[in-house]
Amino acid sequence: MKPDSIILFDGVCNFCNSTVNFVLKQDKKNILLFAPLQSEAAQKILEQYKLSKSNFDSFVFVDGDKIYIKSSAALKVMGKLPWWKWTQVFWIVPKPLRDWVYSFVSKHRYKWFGKKEQCMIPTQEVRKRFL
């Protein structure tokens, strides 16, 4: 079975890990799967979509046969969460502006939120949601 909705995230980024934990709690139907960008599973997915690390550095969302990066990825994920559909109003913000804000936060995420020495290890209960 090929999963339809996969979040690829920076596994050593504290902010990214906190975001994954938030999404895990909000995704009551368990429709989203996860893989750290540093994992072999994520690398295979990136190769499949012909993406290189120069295209992004923190977050990728695969939804069916489409792939999203930066602010579009974030908005697509939020649209999958029941109580967060209101965030879809941000699609009206021009993509260059949304992506600038996203890139600014992404560029400073280690300085502001810190970095782990290794990827997070999911708990036993959520391990089945990781590729």
PDB file of N, CA, C and O in Angstrom, residues 84-125:
ATOM      1  N   TRP A  84      -8.256  23.092  12.107  1.00  0.00           N
ATOM      2  CA  TRP A  84      -7.330  24.076  11.568  1.00  0.00           C
ATOM      3  C   TRP A  84      -7.640  24.442  10.120  1.00  0.00           C
ATOM      4  O   TRP A  84      -6.847  25.112   9.465  1.00  0.00           O
ATOM      5  N   LYS A  85      -8.790  24.052   9.627  1.00  0.00           N
ATOM      6  CA  LYS A  85      -9.155  24.372   8.248  1.00  0.00           C
ATOM      7  C   LYS A  85      -9.269  25.884   8.013  1.00  0.00           C
ATOM      8  O   LYS A  85      -9.104  26.354   6.907  1.00  0.00           O
ATOM      9  N   TRP A  86      -9.505  26.641   9.072  1.00  0.00           N
ATOM     10  CA  TRP A  86      -9.598  28.094   8.950  1.00  0.00           C
ATOM     11  C   TRP A  86      -8.304  28.695   8.399  1.00  0.00           C
ATOM     12  O   TRP A  86      -8.325  29.783   7.818  1.00  0.00           O
ATOM     13  N   THR A  87      -7.188  27.999   8.555  1.00  0.00           N
ATOM     14  CA  THR A  87      -5.912  28.519   8.066  1.00  0.00           C
ATOM     15  C   THR A  87      -5.867  28.602   6.541  1.00  0.00           C
ATOM     16  O   THR A  87      -4.986  29.268   5.985  1.00  0.00           O
ATOM     17  N   GLN A  88      -6.824  27.975   5.880  1.00  0.00           N
ATOM     18  CA  GLN A  88      -6.834  27.990   4.422  1.00  0.00           C
ATOM     19  C   GLN A  88      -7.064  29.387   3.859  1.00  0.00           C
ATOM     20  O   GLN A  88      -6.802  29.651   2.687  1.00  0.00           O
ATOM     21  N   VAL A  89      -7.498  30.304   4.707  1.00  0.00           N
ATOM     22  CA  VAL A  89      -7.658  31.701   4.295  1.00  0.00           C
ATOM     23  C   VAL A  89      -6.315  32.292   3.851  1.00  0.00           C
ATOM     24  O   VAL A  89      -6.273  33.216   3.033  1.00  0.00           O
ATOM     25  N   PHE A  90      -5.205  31.745   4.328  1.00  0.00           N
ATOM     26  CA  PHE A  90      -3.882  32.269   3.985  1.00  0.00           C
ATOM     27  C   PHE A  90      -3.465  31.973   2.547  1.00  0.00           C
ATOM     28  O   PHE A  90      -2.461  32.516   2.073  1.00  0.00           O
ATOM     29  N   TRP A  91      -4.245  31.170   1.831  1.00  0.00           N
ATOM     30  CA  TRP A  91      -3.959  30.974   0.401  1.00  0.00           C
ATOM     31  C   TRP A  91      -4.104  32.279  -0.375  1.00  0.00           C
ATOM     32  O   TRP A  91      -3.539  32.430  -1.456  1.00  0.00           O
ATOM     33  N   ILE A  92      -4.859  33.238   0.179  1.00  0.00           N
ATOM     34  CA  ILE A  92      -5.021  34.518  -0.524  1.00  0.00           C
ATOM     35  C   ILE A  92      -3.745  35.363  -0.470  1.00  0.00           C
ATOM     36  O   ILE A  92      -3.580  36.279  -1.267  1.00  0.00           O
ATOM     37  N   VAL A  93      -2.864  35.069   0.484  1.00  0.00           N
ATOM     38  CA  VAL A  93      -1.586  35.788   0.568  1.00  0.00           C
ATOM     39  C   VAL A  93      -0.723  35.333  -0.609  1.00  0.00           C
ATOM     40  O   VAL A  93      -0.599  34.132  -0.858  1.00  0.00           O
ATOM     41  N   PRO A  94      -0.135  36.253  -1.342  1.00  0.00           N
ATOM     42  CA  PRO A  94       0.697  35.859  -2.489  1.00  0.00           C
ATOM     43  C   PRO A  94       1.810  34.893  -2.068  1.00  0.00           C
ATOM     44  O   PRO A  94       2.451  35.076  -1.028  1.00  0.00           O
ATOM     45  N   LYS A  95       2.007  33.857  -2.891  1.00  0.00           N
ATOM     46  CA  LYS A  95       2.986  32.813  -2.594  1.00  0.00           C
ATOM     47  C   LYS A  95       4.380  33.371  -2.296  1.00  0.00           C
ATOM     48  O   LYS A  95       5.019  32.917  -1.341  1.00  0.00           O
ATOM     49  N   PRO A  96       4.880  34.349  -3.058  1.00  0.00           N
ATOM     50  CA  PRO A  96       6.218  34.878  -2.730  1.00  0.00           C
ATOM     51  C   PRO A  96       6.308  35.433  -1.300  1.00  0.00           C
ATOM     52  O   PRO A  96       7.315  35.244  -0.625  1.00  0.00           O
ATOM     53  N   LEU A  97       5.259  36.070  -0.830  1.00  0.00           N
ATOM     54  CA  LEU A  97       5.253  36.604   0.527  1.00  0.00           C
ATOM     55  C   LEU A  97       5.161  35.471   1.553  1.00  0.00           C
ATOM     56  O   LEU A  97       5.901  35.448   2.542  1.00  0.00           O
ATOM     57  N   ARG A  98       4.247  34.513   1.318  1.00  0.00           N
ATOM     58  CA  ARG A  98       4.135  33.359   2.220  1.00  0.00           C
ATOM     59  C   ARG A  98       5.464  32.621   2.315  1.00  0.00           C
ATOM     60  O   ARG A  98       5.916  32.262   3.403  1.00  0.00           O
ATOM     61  N   ASP A  99       6.094  32.376   1.165  1.00  0.00           N
ATOM     62  CA  ASP A  99       7.352  31.634   1.148  1.00  0.00           C
ATOM     63  C   ASP A  99       8.494  32.428   1.774  1.00  0.00           C
ATOM     64  O   ASP A  99       9.398  31.841   2.380  1.00  0.00           O
ATOM     65  N   TRP A 100       8.456  33.758   1.661  1.00  0.00           N
ATOM     66  CA  TRP A 100       9.480  34.567   2.306  1.00  0.00           C
ATOM     67  C   TRP A 100       9.401  34.396   3.822  1.00  0.00           C
ATOM     68  O   TRP A 100      10.425  34.202   4.488  1.00  0.00           O
ATOM     69  N   VAL A 101       8.188  34.486   4.375  1.00  0.00           N
ATOM     70  CA  VAL A 101       8.002  34.300   5.821  1.00  0.00           C
ATOM     71  C   VAL A 101       8.451  32.901   6.224  1.00  0.00           C
ATOM     72  O   VAL A 101       9.188  32.723   7.199  1.00  0.00           O
ATOM     73  N   TYR A 102       8.019  31.894   5.462  1.00  0.00           N
ATOM     74  CA  TYR A 102       8.411  30.518   5.749  1.00  0.00           C
ATOM     75  C   TYR A 102       9.939  30.379   5.742  1.00  0.00           C
ATOM     76  O   TYR A 102      10.533  29.806   6.658  1.00  0.00           O
ATOM     77  N   SER A 103      10.585  30.904   4.711  1.00  0.00           N
ATOM     78  CA  SER A 103      12.037  30.791   4.580  1.00  0.00           C
ATOM     79  C   SER A 103      12.768  31.524   5.702  1.00  0.00           C
ATOM     80  O   SER A 103      13.803  31.048   6.187  1.00  0.00           O
ATOM     81  N   PHE A 104      12.229  32.650   6.130  1.00  0.00           N
ATOM     82  CA  PHE A 104      12.841  33.404   7.221  1.00  0.00           C
ATOM     83  C   PHE A 104      12.836  32.577   8.507  1.00  0.00           C
ATOM     84  O   PHE A 104      13.862  32.451   9.186  1.00  0.00           O
ATOM     85  N   VAL A 105      11.699  31.996   8.833  1.00  0.00           N
ATOM     86  CA  VAL A 105      11.600  31.156  10.037  1.00  0.00           C
ATOM     87  C   VAL A 105      12.494  29.923   9.879  1.00  0.00           C
ATOM     88  O   VAL A 105      13.239  29.560  10.789  1.00  0.00           O
ATOM     89  N   SER A 106      12.446  29.303   8.713  1.00  0.00           N
ATOM     90  CA  SER A 106      13.251  28.114   8.459  1.00  0.00           C
ATOM     91  C   SER A 106      14.744  28.393   8.613  1.00  0.00           C
ATOM     92  O   SER A 106      15.488  27.600   9.201  1.00  0.00           O
ATOM     93  N   LYS A 107      15.168  29.519   8.106  1.00  0.00           N
ATOM     94  CA  LYS A 107      16.590  29.884   8.168  1.00  0.00           C
ATOM     95  C   LYS A 107      17.076  30.061   9.610  1.00  0.00           C
ATOM     96  O   LYS A 107      18.229  29.777   9.924  1.00  0.00           O
ATOM     97  N   HIS A 108      16.204  30.511  10.489  1.00  0.00           N
ATOM     98  CA  HIS A 108      16.577  30.804  11.876  1.00  0.00           C
ATOM     99  C   HIS A 108      16.123  29.735  12.878  1.00  0.00           C
ATOM    100  O   HIS A 108      16.317  29.905  14.077  1.00  0.00           O
ATOM    101  N   ARG A 109      15.532  28.664  12.402  1.00  0.00           N
ATOM    102  CA  ARG A 109      14.923  27.695  13.315  1.00  0.00           C
ATOM    103  C   ARG A 109      15.912  27.072  14.292  1.00  0.00           C
ATOM    104  O   ARG A 109      15.575  26.863  15.451  1.00  0.00           O
ATOM    105  N   TYR A 110      17.123  26.762  13.886  1.00  0.00           N
ATOM    106  CA  TYR A 110      18.091  26.167  14.811  1.00  0.00           C
ATOM    107  C   TYR A 110      18.524  27.176  15.871  1.00  0.00           C
ATOM    108  O   TYR A 110      18.660  26.841  17.041  1.00  0.00           O
ATOM    109  N   LYS A 111      18.716  28.417  15.454  1.00  0.00           N
ATOM    110  CA  LYS A 111      19.140  29.462  16.390  1.00  0.00           C
ATOM    111  C   LYS A 111      18.045  29.740  17.423  1.00  0.00           C
ATOM    112  O   LYS A 111      18.314  29.891  18.610  1.00  0.00           O
ATOM    113  N   TRP A 112      16.798  29.818  16.955  1.00  0.00           N
ATOM    114  CA  TRP A 112      15.692  30.155  17.844  1.00  0.00           C
ATOM    115  C   TRP A 112      15.207  28.978  18.690  1.00  0.00           C
ATOM    116  O   TRP A 112      14.808  29.156  19.835  1.00  0.00           O
ATOM    117  N   PHE A 113      15.160  27.780  18.116  1.00  0.00           N
ATOM    118  CA  PHE A 113      14.530  26.641  18.784  1.00  0.00           C
ATOM    119  C   PHE A 113      15.502  25.522  19.149  1.00  0.00           C
ATOM    120  O   PHE A 113      15.139  24.606  19.871  1.00  0.00           O
ATOM    121  N   GLY A 114      16.694  25.548  18.601  1.00  0.00           N
ATOM    122  CA  GLY A 114      17.682  24.526  18.914  1.00  0.00           C
ATOM    123  C   GLY A 114      17.638  23.344  17.953  1.00  0.00           C
ATOM    124  O   GLY A 114      16.798  23.262  17.061  1.00  0.00           O
ATOM    125  N   LYS A 115      18.594  22.457  18.186  1.00  0.00           N
ATOM    126  CA  LYS A 115      18.791  21.322  17.288  1.00  0.00           C
ATOM    127  C   LYS A 115      19.180  20.106  18.117  1.00  0.00           C
ATOM    128  O   LYS A 115      19.905  20.227  19.098  1.00  0.00           O
ATOM    129  N   LYS A 116      18.701  18.945  17.718  1.00  0.00           N
ATOM    130  CA  LYS A 116      19.052  17.695  18.380  1.00  0.00           C
ATOM    131  C   LYS A 116      20.282  17.095  17.713  1.00  0.00           C
ATOM    132  O   LYS A 116      20.590  17.403  16.569  1.00  0.00           O
ATOM    133  N   GLU A 117      20.949  16.218  18.416  1.00  0.00           N
ATOM    134  CA  GLU A 117      22.103  15.515  17.860  1.00  0.00           C
ATOM    135  C   GLU A 117      21.675  14.409  16.895  1.00  0.00           C
ATOM    136  O   GLU A 117      22.420  14.015  16.018  1.00  0.00           O
ATOM    137  N   GLN A 118      20.466  13.892  17.093  1.00  0.00           N
ATOM    138  CA  GLN A 118      19.956  12.824  16.234  1.00  0.00           C
ATOM    139  C   GLN A 118      18.459  13.002  16.039  1.00  0.00           C
ATOM    140  O   GLN A 118      17.829  13.773  16.750  1.00  0.00           O
ATOM    141  N   CYS A 119      17.909  12.281  15.075  1.00  0.00           N
ATOM    142  CA  CYS A 119      16.478  12.366  14.800  1.00  0.00           C
ATOM    143  C   CYS A 119      15.678  11.881  15.999  1.00  0.00           C
ATOM    144  O   CYS A 119      16.139  11.049  16.771  1.00  0.00           O
ATOM    145  N   MET A 120      14.461  12.399  16.112  1.00  0.00           N
ATOM    146  CA  MET A 120      13.586  11.977  17.199  1.00  0.00           C
ATOM    147  C   MET A 120      13.267  10.495  17.073  1.00  0.00           C
ATOM    148  O   MET A 120      13.222   9.945  15.973  1.00  0.00           O
ATOM    149  N   ILE A 121      13.056   9.859  18.196  1.00  0.00           N
ATOM    150  CA  ILE A 121      12.645   8.459  18.210  1.00  0.00           C
ATOM    151  C   ILE A 121      11.191   8.456  18.654  1.00  0.00           C
ATOM    152  O   ILE A 121      10.886   8.821  19.790  1.00  0.00           O
ATOM    153  N   PRO A 122      10.276   8.060  17.752  1.00  0.00           N
ATOM    154  CA  PRO A 122       8.860   8.106  18.109  1.00  0.00           C
ATOM    155  C   PRO A 122       8.523   7.085  19.188  1.00  0.00           C
ATOM    156  O   PRO A 122       9.169   6.040  19.292  1.00  0.00           O
ATOM    157  N   THR A 123       7.511   7.407  19.971  1.00  0.00           N
ATOM    158  CA  THR A 123       7.047   6.475  20.992  1.00  0.00           C
ATOM    159  C   THR A 123       6.448   5.248  20.317  1.00  0.00           C
ATOM    160  O   THR A 123       6.094   5.278  19.135  1.00  0.00           O
ATOM    161  N   GLN A 124       6.302   4.204  21.073  1.00  0.00           N
ATOM    162  CA  GLN A 124       5.764   2.947  20.546  1.00  0.00           C
ATOM    163  C   GLN A 124       4.382   3.163  19.909  1.00  0.00           C
ATOM    164  O   GLN A 124       4.085   2.618  18.855  1.00  0.00           O
ATOM    165  N   GLU A 125       3.547   3.993  20.531  1.00  0.00           N
ATOM    166  CA  GLU A 125       2.186   4.189  20.043  1.00  0.00           C
ATOM    167  C   GLU A 125       2.104   4.928  18.717  1.00  0.00           C
ATOM    168  O   GLU A 125       1.163   4.741  17.954  1.00  0.00           O
TER     169      GLU A 125
END
